[in-house]
Amino acid sequence: MTHSNGDAMNDIKKKIISCMDDYDPDALTVEKAREAILACLSPIEGVERVAVRSSLGRILAEDVISPIDVPAHDNSAMDGYALRGADLKPDCETRLREVGVAYAGRAYEGEVKPGECVRIMTGAVMPRGTDTVVIQEVVDRDGDVVIVPPGEKPGQNVRSAGEDLASGKPALKAGTLVRPAELGLMASLGMAEVAVRRRLRVAFFSTGDELASVGSVLKEGEVYDSNRYTLYGMLARMGAELIDMGVVRDDRASLEQAFLQASAHADVVITSGGVSVGEADYTRELLERLGEVLFWKIAMKPGRPMAFGRIGKAWFFGLPGNPVAVMVTFYQFVRDALFTLAGRGGDFRVPLLQVPCASAMRKRPGRTEFQRGILYCEGGRWQVRVTGSQGSGVLRSMSEANCFIVLEHERGSVQPGELVSVQVMDGLV
Ligand code: AMP
Ligand code: MG
């Protein structure tokens, strides 16, 4: 692939137009924008081996093939008595002689013969000759004789060797995001190290003459640069390697310098501000020289203007300036793009759940809205309501929210009690 300005320029636009029949950069639906972005991206190269614990939040570069059966042996799923299923009498009680005990980690060494049983603990290896466990609560005892009532099934309460993971079979697929379950699973295979994709390098900066840095005293007309903090948080949680480039003033030379520096070092460059009407013309001219960037007006609220494309070797996301719009466009477009670039496989879209809505919401068809919502439980029933002010500059609405209420493109106003689509913001730890 070439990244010289002219060729690359037409590459992206062509690719997008060829995979979309109704491409209109001034009125893209959320779905089309998402599709367009993902159609351009493929995973970065680069693999490293890390200790299993360090793979948390990383993406597996190779299938993990199980070197052993898990569990390694047939073992008991319950505390009780291990016996031969063939000994069980279907219609009357079965009397067996207890000949020993099997503990987890300390097996019963002998063979259990017909008419015998062994007291067994959960996780203990099934003694030779046995294939069935009867739980301790149902038996009666008479000295060393164990009395099993009728109705117990041969083969019950036994975990078979290889039932979790069979030796030689893939236990985890390349592209899997490592969560606590995967850490445990790899540990259960005895693995100390694993191959993961390298981290994505993401450079980000804020643009605007009005931006002040935290710690300074605000002058008239200034606002603190909060976007770099929300972006930092979202990117850090995604496990990216961060290049924080600070605030860049709205002047051509500084912006050009920043774009060149960012794209030389990063896989992805993310900016906020500078893509709204007026500012866009200016950024457009600059970015047209440096790469191929498409300016979009997306039919959504908040987050209407957005730029996407390539600068040098890096992918570029020009997010709007409004603090809520930054977060919404990040979650709706950048998140999935970064996962795709990072090599994550499977369906990792944020699930949309249907939940009854307690609030009325005014909405006109023709754009997708992402209202900030609070999922709450009342009278044993989960429902959702909107946070207070929904202004795209009101970051408090994001902080109060635990979900987005997604009002689809064609949808009109919502009456209390209607089902709405909801995206939960946080997963389990
Ligand atoms: P822009 O897209 O640059 O026109 O900015 C839109 C609005 O978002 C303006 O009110 C800006 O002051 C505000 N804004 C832009 N960048 C930031 C930032 N980094 N932190 C907080 N507010 C911002
Ligand atoms: Mg600005």
Coordinates of C-alpha atoms and ligand atoms in Angstrom, one line a residue:
M1 CA 0.0 0.0 0.0
T2 CA 1.3 3.5 -0.7
H3 CA 0.7 6.4 1.6
S4 CA 1.8 9.2 -0.7
N5 CA -0.8 11.9 -0.5
G6 CA -2.4 11.7 -3.9
D7 CA -2.7 7.9 -4.2
A8 CA -3.8 7.3 -0.6
M9 CA -6.3 10.2 -1.0
N10 CA -8.4 8.3 -3.5
D11 CA -7.9 4.9 -1.9
I12 CA -10.1 5.6 1.2
K13 CA -12.8 7.4 -0.6
K14 CA -13.0 4.8 -3.3
K15 CA -13.1 2.0 -0.9
I16 CA -15.9 3.6 1.1
I17 CA -17.9 4.5 -2.0
S18 CA -17.5 1.0 -3.4
C19 CA -18.9 -0.6 -0.3
M20 CA -21.8 1.8 0.2
D21 CA -24.4 2.6 -2.3
D22 CA -25.6 5.9 -0.8
Y23 CA -22.5 7.6 0.5
D24 CA -23.2 11.2 1.4
P25 CA -20.6 12.9 3.5
D26 CA -23.0 15.6 4.6
A27 CA -25.7 13.2 5.9
L28 CA -24.2 9.9 6.9
T29 CA -26.2 7.7 9.3
V30 CA -24.4 6.3 12.3
E31 CA -24.5 2.8 10.8
K32 CA -23.0 3.9 7.5
A33 CA -20.2 5.8 9.2
R34 CA -19.4 2.8 11.3
E35 CA -19.5 0.6 8.3
A36 CA -17.3 3.0 6.3
I37 CA -14.6 3.1 9.0
L38 CA -14.5 -0.6 9.6
A39 CA -14.3 -1.3 5.9
C40 CA -11.0 0.5 5.7
L41 CA -9.3 -1.1 8.7
S42 CA -7.2 -4.2 9.2
P43 CA -5.2 -5.3 12.2
I44 CA -1.7 -4.0 12.8
E45 CA 1.3 -6.4 12.8
G46 CA 3.5 -7.1 15.7
V47 CA 3.4 -9.8 18.4
E48 CA 5.1 -10.0 21.8
R49 CA 5.3 -12.7 24.4
V50 CA 4.3 -11.7 27.9
A51 CA 3.8 -13.3 31.3
V52 CA 0.2 -14.5 31.6
R53 CA -0.8 -11.8 34.1
S54 CA 0.5 -9.1 31.9
S55 CA -1.8 -10.2 29.1
L56 CA -4.8 -8.8 30.9
G57 CA -6.6 -6.5 28.5
R58 CA -4.4 -7.6 25.6
I59 CA -5.4 -9.5 22.5
L60 CA -4.2 -13.0 21.9
A61 CA -2.0 -13.2 18.8
E62 CA -2.3 -17.0 18.4
D63 CA -4.7 -19.8 19.3
V64 CA -4.0 -21.3 22.7
I65 CA -3.8 -25.0 22.2
S66 CA -4.4 -27.0 25.4
P67 CA -1.3 -29.1 26.2
I68 CA -3.3 -31.2 28.7
D69 CA -6.8 -32.5 29.5
V70 CA -8.6 -30.3 31.9
P71 CA -9.5 -31.8 34.3
A72 CA -6.6 -34.2 33.9
H73 CA -8.5 -37.1 35.5
D74 CA -12.1 -38.2 36.0
N75 CA -13.0 -36.7 39.4
S76 CA -15.9 -36.3 41.7
A77 CA -18.2 -33.3 41.3
M78 CA -19.6 -33.7 44.9
D79 CA -18.8 -34.9 48.4
G80 CA -20.2 -38.4 48.7
Y81 CA -19.4 -42.0 47.8
A82 CA -17.7 -43.3 44.7
L83 CA -19.0 -46.7 43.5
R84 CA -19.6 -48.9 40.5
G85 CA -22.7 -47.8 38.7
A86 CA -23.4 -51.5 37.8
D87 CA -23.8 -52.3 41.5
L88 CA -26.9 -50.0 41.8
K89 CA -30.1 -51.8 42.2
P90 CA -32.8 -49.8 40.4
D91 CA -35.8 -50.8 42.6
C92 CA -34.4 -51.3 46.1
E93 CA -31.6 -50.0 48.3
T94 CA -28.0 -51.0 47.5
R95 CA -25.7 -51.9 50.4
L96 CA -21.9 -51.4 49.8
R97 CA -18.9 -51.8 52.1
E98 CA -16.8 -48.6 52.5
V99 CA -13.2 -49.5 51.9
G100 CA -11.4 -46.2 52.1
V101 CA -11.4 -42.4 51.4
A102 CA -10.3 -40.3 48.4
Y103 CA -9.4 -36.7 49.0
A104 CA -8.7 -33.9 46.5
G105 CA -5.0 -34.2 45.8
R106 CA -4.7 -37.6 47.6
A107 CA -6.2 -40.4 45.6
Y108 CA -7.5 -43.8 46.9
E109 CA -4.8 -46.1 45.5
G110 CA -6.6 -49.4 45.5
E111 CA -9.2 -50.8 43.1
V112 CA -12.8 -50.7 44.2
K113 CA -14.4 -54.1 43.7
P114 CA -18.1 -55.0 43.2
G115 CA -20.0 -54.5 46.4
E116 CA -17.6 -51.8 47.6
C117 CA -17.5 -48.0 47.7
V118 CA -15.1 -45.3 48.7
R119 CA -15.9 -42.1 50.6
I120 CA -14.9 -39.3 48.2
M121 CA -14.4 -35.5 48.4
T122 CA -15.2 -33.0 45.6
G123 CA -12.3 -32.9 43.1
A124 CA -10.8 -36.2 44.2
V125 CA -9.7 -38.6 41.4
M126 CA -12.3 -41.3 40.8
P127 CA -10.8 -44.6 42.3
R128 CA -10.1 -47.4 39.8
G129 CA -13.3 -49.4 39.2
T130 CA -15.7 -46.6 40.1
D131 CA -17.8 -44.4 37.7
T132 CA -20.5 -43.0 39.8
V133 CA -20.8 -40.7 42.9
V134 CA -23.8 -40.7 45.2
I135 CA -24.0 -37.6 47.4
Q136 CA -23.5 -38.0 51.1
E137 CA -26.8 -36.5 52.0
V138 CA -28.9 -39.3 50.6
V139 CA -27.1 -42.3 52.0
D140 CA -27.6 -44.1 55.4
R141 CA -24.9 -45.9 57.2
D142 CA -24.8 -49.0 59.3
G143 CA -21.2 -49.4 60.6
D144 CA -18.9 -49.6 57.5
V145 CA -21.9 -50.4 55.3
V146 CA -23.3 -47.6 53.2
I147 CA -26.9 -47.8 52.2
V148 CA -27.8 -46.2 48.9
P149 CA -31.5 -45.6 48.2
P150 CA -33.0 -46.6 44.8
G151 CA -33.2 -44.0 42.1
E152 CA -29.5 -43.0 41.8
K153 CA -28.1 -43.0 38.2
P154 CA -25.0 -44.7 37.1
G155 CA -22.4 -42.2 35.9
Q156 CA -23.8 -39.3 37.9
N157 CA -21.7 -36.6 39.6
V158 CA -18.5 -37.3 37.8
R159 CA -16.5 -34.7 35.9
S160 CA -14.8 -36.4 33.0
A161 CA -11.1 -35.9 32.1
G162 CA -10.9 -33.3 29.3
E163 CA -14.5 -32.2 29.9
D164 CA -13.4 -28.5 30.2
L165 CA -10.6 -28.5 27.7
A166 CA -9.4 -31.4 25.6
S167 CA -5.7 -31.9 25.0
G168 CA -4.6 -30.7 21.5
K169 CA -7.8 -28.6 20.9
P170 CA -7.8 -24.8 20.8
A171 CA -8.8 -23.6 24.3
L172 CA -8.8 -19.9 23.2
K173 CA -8.8 -18.4 19.7
A174 CA -6.4 -15.8 18.4
G175 CA -8.2 -12.4 18.6
T176 CA -9.6 -13.1 22.0
L177 CA -9.5 -10.2 24.5
V178 CA -7.9 -11.4 27.7
R179 CA -10.2 -10.9 30.6
P180 CA -10.0 -12.5 34.1
A181 CA -11.6 -15.7 32.9
E182 CA -8.9 -16.1 30.2
L183 CA -6.1 -15.5 32.8
G184 CA -7.5 -18.3 34.9
L185 CA -8.1 -20.5 31.9
M186 CA -4.5 -20.1 30.8
A187 CA -3.3 -20.8 34.3
S188 CA -5.4 -23.9 34.4
L189 CA -3.4 -25.1 31.4
G190 CA -0.2 -24.4 33.3
M191 CA 0.9 -21.7 30.9
A192 CA 3.4 -19.1 32.1
E193 CA 3.6 -16.9 29.0
V194 CA 1.4 -16.1 26.0
A195 CA 1.7 -14.4 22.6
V196 CA -0.3 -11.1 22.4
R197 CA -0.6 -8.5 19.7
R198 CA 1.5 -5.4 20.4
R199 CA -0.4 -2.4 21.9
L200 CA -1.8 0.2 19.5
R201 CA 0.1 3.4 19.7
V202 CA -2.4 6.3 19.9
A203 CA -1.4 10.0 19.8
F204 CA -4.0 12.5 20.8
F205 CA -4.2 16.2 21.3
S206 CA -6.8 19.0 21.8
T207 CA -7.1 21.9 19.5
G208 CA -8.4 25.4 20.4
D209 CA -7.2 28.9 21.3
E210 CA -9.7 28.9 24.2
L211 CA -8.2 25.9 26.0
A212 CA -6.4 26.3 29.3
S213 CA -4.5 23.6 31.0
V214 CA -5.5 22.3 34.5
G215 CA -3.6 24.1 37.2
S216 CA -3.6 27.4 35.5
V217 CA -6.0 30.3 36.3
L218 CA -8.8 30.7 33.7
K219 CA -8.7 33.9 31.7
E220 CA -11.8 35.4 30.2
G221 CA -13.2 33.2 27.5
E222 CA -11.1 30.2 28.3
V223 CA -12.2 26.7 29.3
Y224 CA -10.1 24.0 30.8
D225 CA -9.1 21.3 28.4
S226 CA -11.2 18.3 29.6
N227 CA -11.3 16.3 26.4
R228 CA -7.7 15.2 26.8
Y229 CA -8.7 13.7 30.1
T230 CA -11.7 11.8 28.9
L231 CA -9.7 10.6 25.9
Y232 CA -6.9 9.6 28.2
G233 CA -9.3 7.6 30.3
M234 CA -11.0 5.8 27.4
L235 CA -7.8 5.0 25.7
A236 CA -6.0 3.9 28.8
R237 CA -8.9 1.5 29.6
M238 CA -8.6 0.1 26.1
G239 CA -5.0 -0.7 26.8
A240 CA -3.5 1.6 24.2
E241 CA 0.0 2.9 24.4
L242 CA -0.6 6.7 24.8
I243 CA 1.2 9.6 23.3
D244 CA -0.4 12.7 24.9
M245 CA 0.5 15.7 22.8
G246 CA -1.2 18.4 24.9
V247 CA -3.1 21.4 23.5
V248 CA -2.4 22.7 20.0
R249 CA -3.4 26.2 19.1
D250 CA -5.6 27.0 16.1
D251 CA -2.8 28.1 13.9
R252 CA -1.6 26.5 10.7
A253 CA 2.0 26.0 11.6
S254 CA 1.4 24.5 15.0
L255 CA -1.3 22.2 13.7
E256 CA 0.8 21.0 10.8
Q257 CA 3.7 20.3 13.1
A258 CA 1.5 18.4 15.5
F259 CA -0.1 16.3 12.8
L260 CA 3.3 15.4 11.3
Q261 CA 4.8 14.5 14.6
A262 CA 1.8 12.4 15.7
S263 CA 1.4 10.5 12.5
A264 CA 5.2 9.7 12.4
H265 CA 4.9 7.9 15.8
A266 CA 1.4 6.5 16.1
D267 CA -0.9 4.0 14.6
V268 CA -3.8 6.2 15.3
V269 CA -4.1 10.0 15.8
I270 CA -7.1 11.4 17.6
T271 CA -7.9 15.1 18.0
S272 CA -10.8 17.0 19.4
G273 CA -12.2 20.3 18.1
G274 CA -11.5 22.0 14.9
V275 CA -13.9 20.0 12.7
S276 CA -17.0 22.2 13.1
V277 CA -18.1 24.7 10.5
G278 CA -15.5 27.4 10.0
E279 CA -12.7 25.6 11.6
A280 CA -13.2 22.6 9.3
D281 CA -12.3 24.5 6.2
Y282 CA -9.0 25.4 7.7
T283 CA -8.2 21.9 9.0
R284 CA -9.4 20.4 5.7
E285 CA -6.9 22.4 3.6
L286 CA -4.1 21.3 5.9
L287 CA -5.1 17.7 6.1
E288 CA -5.6 17.4 2.4
R289 CA -2.0 18.1 2.0
L290 CA -0.9 15.7 4.7
G291 CA -3.0 12.8 3.8
E292 CA -6.5 11.7 2.9
V293 CA -9.2 12.9 5.3
L294 CA -12.9 12.8 4.8
F295 CA -15.1 15.3 6.6
W296 CA -18.4 14.0 7.7
K297 CA -21.6 15.3 9.0
I298 CA -23.2 12.4 10.8
A299 CA -26.9 12.3 11.4
M300 CA -26.5 12.0 15.2
K301 CA -26.8 13.9 18.4
P302 CA -24.5 14.7 20.0
G303 CA -21.4 14.5 17.8
R304 CA -22.4 15.7 14.3
P305 CA -19.1 16.7 12.7
M306 CA -16.3 14.2 12.5
A307 CA -13.3 13.6 10.3
F308 CA -11.9 10.2 9.4
G309 CA -9.0 9.3 7.2
R310 CA -5.3 8.8 7.1
I311 CA -2.3 11.0 7.8
G312 CA 0.9 9.4 6.6
K313 CA 0.9 5.9 8.0
A314 CA -1.6 6.7 10.8
W315 CA -5.4 6.5 10.9
F316 CA -7.0 9.7 11.9
F317 CA -10.1 10.5 13.9
G318 CA -11.0 14.2 14.2
L319 CA -13.6 14.2 16.9
P320 CA -15.9 17.2 17.6
G321 CA -14.9 19.7 20.3
N322 CA -17.9 19.4 22.6
P323 CA -17.0 17.3 25.6
V324 CA -20.0 14.9 25.5
A325 CA -19.7 14.6 21.7
V326 CA -16.1 13.5 22.1
M327 CA -17.1 10.7 24.4
V328 CA -20.1 9.7 22.3
T329 CA -18.2 9.6 19.0
F330 CA -15.3 7.7 20.7
Y331 CA -17.7 5.0 22.1
Q332 CA -19.7 4.8 18.9
F333 CA -16.9 4.8 16.3
V334 CA -13.4 4.9 17.7
R335 CA -13.8 2.0 20.2
D336 CA -14.7 -0.6 17.6
A337 CA -12.1 0.8 15.2
L338 CA -9.4 0.5 17.8
F339 CA -10.4 -3.0 18.6
T340 CA -10.3 -3.9 14.9
L341 CA -6.9 -2.4 14.5
A342 CA -5.7 -4.2 17.6
G343 CA -6.7 -7.5 16.1
R344 CA -9.7 -8.3 18.3
G345 CA -11.9 -11.0 16.7
G346 CA -15.5 -12.0 17.2
D347 CA -18.5 -9.7 17.7
F348 CA -17.4 -7.0 20.1
R349 CA -20.1 -4.5 19.5
V350 CA -21.6 -3.1 22.6
P351 CA -24.9 -5.0 23.1
L352 CA -28.2 -3.1 22.7
L353 CA -30.7 -4.1 25.4
Q354 CA -34.4 -3.3 25.4
V355 CA -35.5 -1.6 28.6
P356 CA -38.7 0.2 29.6
C357 CA -38.1 3.9 29.7
A358 CA -39.6 6.0 32.6
S359 CA -38.9 9.4 30.9
A360 CA -40.6 11.1 28.1
M361 CA -38.1 12.2 25.4
R362 CA -38.7 14.5 22.5
K363 CA -37.0 13.3 19.3
R364 CA -37.5 13.9 15.6
P365 CA -36.8 11.1 13.0
G366 CA -33.8 11.5 10.8
R367 CA -30.9 11.2 13.3
T368 CA -29.7 8.8 15.9
E369 CA -29.6 10.3 19.4
F370 CA -27.5 9.1 22.3
Q371 CA -29.1 10.3 25.4
R372 CA -27.4 9.8 28.7
G373 CA -29.4 7.5 30.9
I374 CA -29.5 5.9 34.3
L375 CA -30.5 2.3 34.6
Y376 CA -32.2 1.8 38.0
C377 CA -34.2 -0.9 39.7
E378 CA -37.6 0.0 41.3
G379 CA -40.0 -2.6 42.6
G380 CA -37.7 -5.4 41.4
R381 CA -37.9 -4.1 37.8
W382 CA -35.1 -2.5 35.9
Q383 CA -35.9 0.6 33.9
V384 CA -34.1 3.6 32.5
R385 CA -34.5 7.4 32.8
V386 CA -32.6 10.2 31.3
T387 CA -30.0 12.2 33.3
G388 CA -30.8 15.9 33.6
S389 CA -29.5 18.3 31.0
Q390 CA -28.6 16.7 27.7
G391 CA -26.5 19.5 26.3
S392 CA -23.5 18.3 24.4
G393 CA -21.2 20.4 26.6
V394 CA -22.6 19.0 29.8
L395 CA -20.1 16.5 30.9
R396 CA -22.0 16.0 34.1
S397 CA -24.6 14.1 32.1
M398 CA -21.9 11.5 31.2
S399 CA -20.7 11.3 34.8
E400 CA -24.2 10.7 36.1
A401 CA -25.1 8.2 33.4
N402 CA -24.5 4.5 33.5
C403 CA -25.8 3.9 30.0
F404 CA -26.6 5.5 26.7
I405 CA -30.2 5.5 25.6
V406 CA -30.0 5.0 21.9
L407 CA -32.9 6.5 20.0
E408 CA -32.7 5.0 16.5
H409 CA -32.5 7.1 13.3
E410 CA -36.2 6.7 12.3
R411 CA -37.6 6.9 15.8
G412 CA -39.8 9.8 17.0
S413 CA -40.6 10.9 20.5
V414 CA -40.7 8.4 23.3
Q415 CA -43.6 8.1 25.8
P416 CA -43.0 6.9 29.3
G417 CA -43.3 3.0 29.4
E418 CA -42.0 2.5 25.9
L419 CA -39.1 0.1 25.4
V420 CA -35.9 1.8 24.4
S421 CA -32.4 0.5 23.3
V422 CA -29.8 0.9 26.0
Q423 CA -26.0 0.4 25.9
V424 CA -24.5 -0.2 29.3
M425 CA -21.4 1.9 29.8
D426 CA -19.5 -0.3 32.3
G427 CA -18.9 -4.0 32.2
L428 CA -17.8 -6.2 35.1
V429 CA -14.3 -5.4 36.5
Ligands
AMP1 P1 -15.0 23.2 18.3 O1 -15.4 21.9 17.7 O2 -13.5 23.3 18.3 O3 -15.6 24.3 17.6 O4 -15.4 23.2 19.8 C1 -16.8 23.1 20.2 C2 -17.0 23.4 21.6 O5 -16.3 22.5 22.4 C3 -16.5 24.8 22.0 O6 -17.4 25.3 23.0 C4 -15.2 24.5 22.7 O7 -14.7 25.5 23.6 C5 -15.4 23.2 23.3 N1 -14.1 22.5 23.4 C6 -13.3 22.2 22.3 N2 -12.2 21.5 22.8 C7 -12.4 21.3 24.1 C8 -11.6 20.7 25.1 N3 -10.4 20.1 24.8 N4 -12.0 20.7 26.3 C9 -13.2 21.2 26.7 N5 -14.0 21.9 25.8 C10 -13.6 21.9 24.5
MG2 MG -12.1 24.8 18.3

